[in-house]
Amino acid sequence: MSTKELTLVDLDVDVLYLILLTLHDVSRHSLFSMLRVNRTLHNVTLQVIYCSCLLDFSPAQKESTVARIESWFKTSSSILPFIRNITLKGSHQPNGDAVDPGKWSCIIQLLSRISRLASLTFDYPEQLPIDLLYALHIYHPSSHLHVRNWTRIAADSPFGDPAEEALANSPCLRSLHGHFITGDSPDADFREEAFNRIAELSPNLEAISRTSRTGGGCIGYFASPEEWRKRAQEAKKFAVETPRRKCVKSLELDSVNANRVTSFKCTRLTSDFFFLTSEDPAYRLTSLQVLDVELGNPLVTAFCIFLTSCGPLESLSIVLESSQPWGPILSPILLHHASSIRTLSFHQVESPPTRSMRKCLSLEELSAICQACPELSNLALDIDRTVEKEEESIYYAMLSRFSHLCELTIHMDIGLSHPSPYPRVDEKFALDVWEELSQHPKDGSGMQLRKLVLYIGEQDRRIGRGHPASWVLDEQWRRQWVKVRRNERDDRSREVEVTASRDWQADIRAAMRAQNRALNSNPISNAKDWVTSIFGS
């Protein structure tokens, strides 16, 4: 039986498009030969050729580039609808050409006639024109703007440049790159301050690259103390009081001011990092307020040294490798950060029966925290359950002495190493814990708890590749959470609201009982409904 050989013409248009995209990445010039094959390939190839356009505005190429764009306007139906990405590039300009007000008019007109622009890359050695930025906002508000080799009108330009403020607040800006040559001029230089302001204010920035190198020769420039004072005052104007939160995915720096870091979270640190930031004054995190780390046994000593050099901390969250005692870490925390700490979280992941048990804070350690941390308002810790519930009650009595505690999170074990599984908790269990915590001491120094969170089992355990072990699947099946919150109304402050995770086991058992009754009455017609109710449609 003979099989028909497929040709390019026989392929689906989407498949052709993917093939031509691959050819575009390897050899774009080869695509122009595909334009002459037939009408189908011509139409598909044209989309690929003009999908990404590189427009060179260097002095030698400017006229030909403008003529090229004007030719597109004359054949708009065959080119403009396919343009998705535009890159504007050029070489260093003489000063006279850099101030040409009509240089970008053809680009603004092009933006107004393109239907679906995805990205605009500005890789040109001058400041991004504000008119070009406004045109992008008007015609393509959802497009992505990438600025390469960012620069200012002048290095010593004062604070308040409208073009810089517009770029800093642009919702289109996705990446910002700047490379500065320093030390080659006696004038003031505010490029780094202006760059940092844009990066801190930009709402959707994803990639930041700020590098520099020292230029000039053997002659040094020195300013008077008065001049340095004026420059420092002007530099302060660029500071941002509250930077906008964003998801930065790429960060490239050749220098960083560690003294300005206020929040730090990392799950994989090394002892070299802790020693460097504690021993080298240039890397000390003296302004650090929020710290969230995961630690293994080899890092404990280095981390304790690090705690003596940073801070004072207001929030500290530690996930410690199981079976490690908390005492060595707790000592520097209480010695150097007790007066400032407001949020504390100590957690060890529950281990399966074949591994060592996790260690919870002892009553003595919990008492030390209560006495040393007067401002503590948010606490998270581990408490392992017992059959008689006597040990938990002792912990609850100690916790009730925290006078300023407003939110408490307790990580309870699910009983992986216990011979018989613990029963599931319910709303009554959470309310009983709430009541025990609310039994204030006789002197009236007890806490005014507003929120209690009970986590039963690991809610977000990391697992490796391959099929999960049986105990992991068992934990995923049995883990729970229950939250108790005090009513926010002043006239109903004694009332509480309880929410809990769904009891899937109970849901399935109830569904099976109901469907069994239905199947007994009409087994054939109800079989499909039974399967759907259990496993979904």
PDB file of N, CA and C in Angstrom, residues 4 8 225 242 297 410 421 435 458 508:
ATOM      1  N   LYS A   4       1.116   8.577   0.433  1.00  0.00           N
ATOM      2  CA  LYS A   4       1.338   9.846  -0.250  1.00  0.00           C
ATOM      3  C   LYS A   4       2.364  10.670   0.508  1.00  0.00           C
ATOM      4  N   LEU A   8       5.081  20.819   1.571  1.00  0.00           N
ATOM      5  CA  LEU A   8       4.786  21.973   2.410  1.00  0.00           C
ATOM      6  C   LEU A   8       3.373  22.482   2.181  1.00  0.00           C
ATOM      7  N   PRO A 225      33.420  70.555  50.063  1.00  0.00           N
ATOM      8  CA  PRO A 225      32.409  70.026  50.996  1.00  0.00           C
ATOM      9  C   PRO A 225      31.027  70.619  50.763  1.00  0.00           C
ATOM     10  N   THR A 242       7.798  54.580  49.598  1.00  0.00           N
ATOM     11  CA  THR A 242       7.161  53.258  49.580  1.00  0.00           C
ATOM     12  C   THR A 242       7.269  52.669  48.180  1.00  0.00           C
ATOM     13  N   ASN A 297      21.118  21.546  59.468  1.00  0.00           N
ATOM     14  CA  ASN A 297      22.018  21.468  60.614  1.00  0.00           C
ATOM     15  C   ASN A 297      23.363  22.163  60.390  1.00  0.00           C
ATOM     16  N   ILE A 410      -0.643  27.241  65.144  1.00  0.00           N
ATOM     17  CA  ILE A 410      -0.087  26.022  65.737  1.00  0.00           C
ATOM     18  C   ILE A 410      -0.021  24.942  64.659  1.00  0.00           C
ATOM     19  N   PRO A 421      -3.546   6.118  63.893  1.00  0.00           N
ATOM     20  CA  PRO A 421      -3.755   7.488  63.432  1.00  0.00           C
ATOM     21  C   PRO A 421      -4.605   8.295  64.406  1.00  0.00           C
ATOM     22  N   GLU A 435     -10.827  28.105  73.862  1.00  0.00           N
ATOM     23  CA  GLU A 435     -11.251  28.341  75.240  1.00  0.00           C
ATOM     24  C   GLU A 435     -10.092  28.183  76.214  1.00  0.00           C
ATOM     25  N   GLU A 458       1.488  18.620  57.345  1.00  0.00           N
ATOM     26  CA  GLU A 458       2.166  19.583  56.480  1.00  0.00           C
ATOM     27  C   GLU A 458       1.231  20.010  55.349  1.00  0.00           C
ATOM     28  N   ILE A 508     -17.043  11.705  50.690  1.00  0.00           N
ATOM     29  CA  ILE A 508     -17.079  10.516  49.837  1.00  0.00           C
ATOM     30  C   ILE A 508     -17.879   9.394  50.496  1.00  0.00           C
TER      31      ILE A 508
END
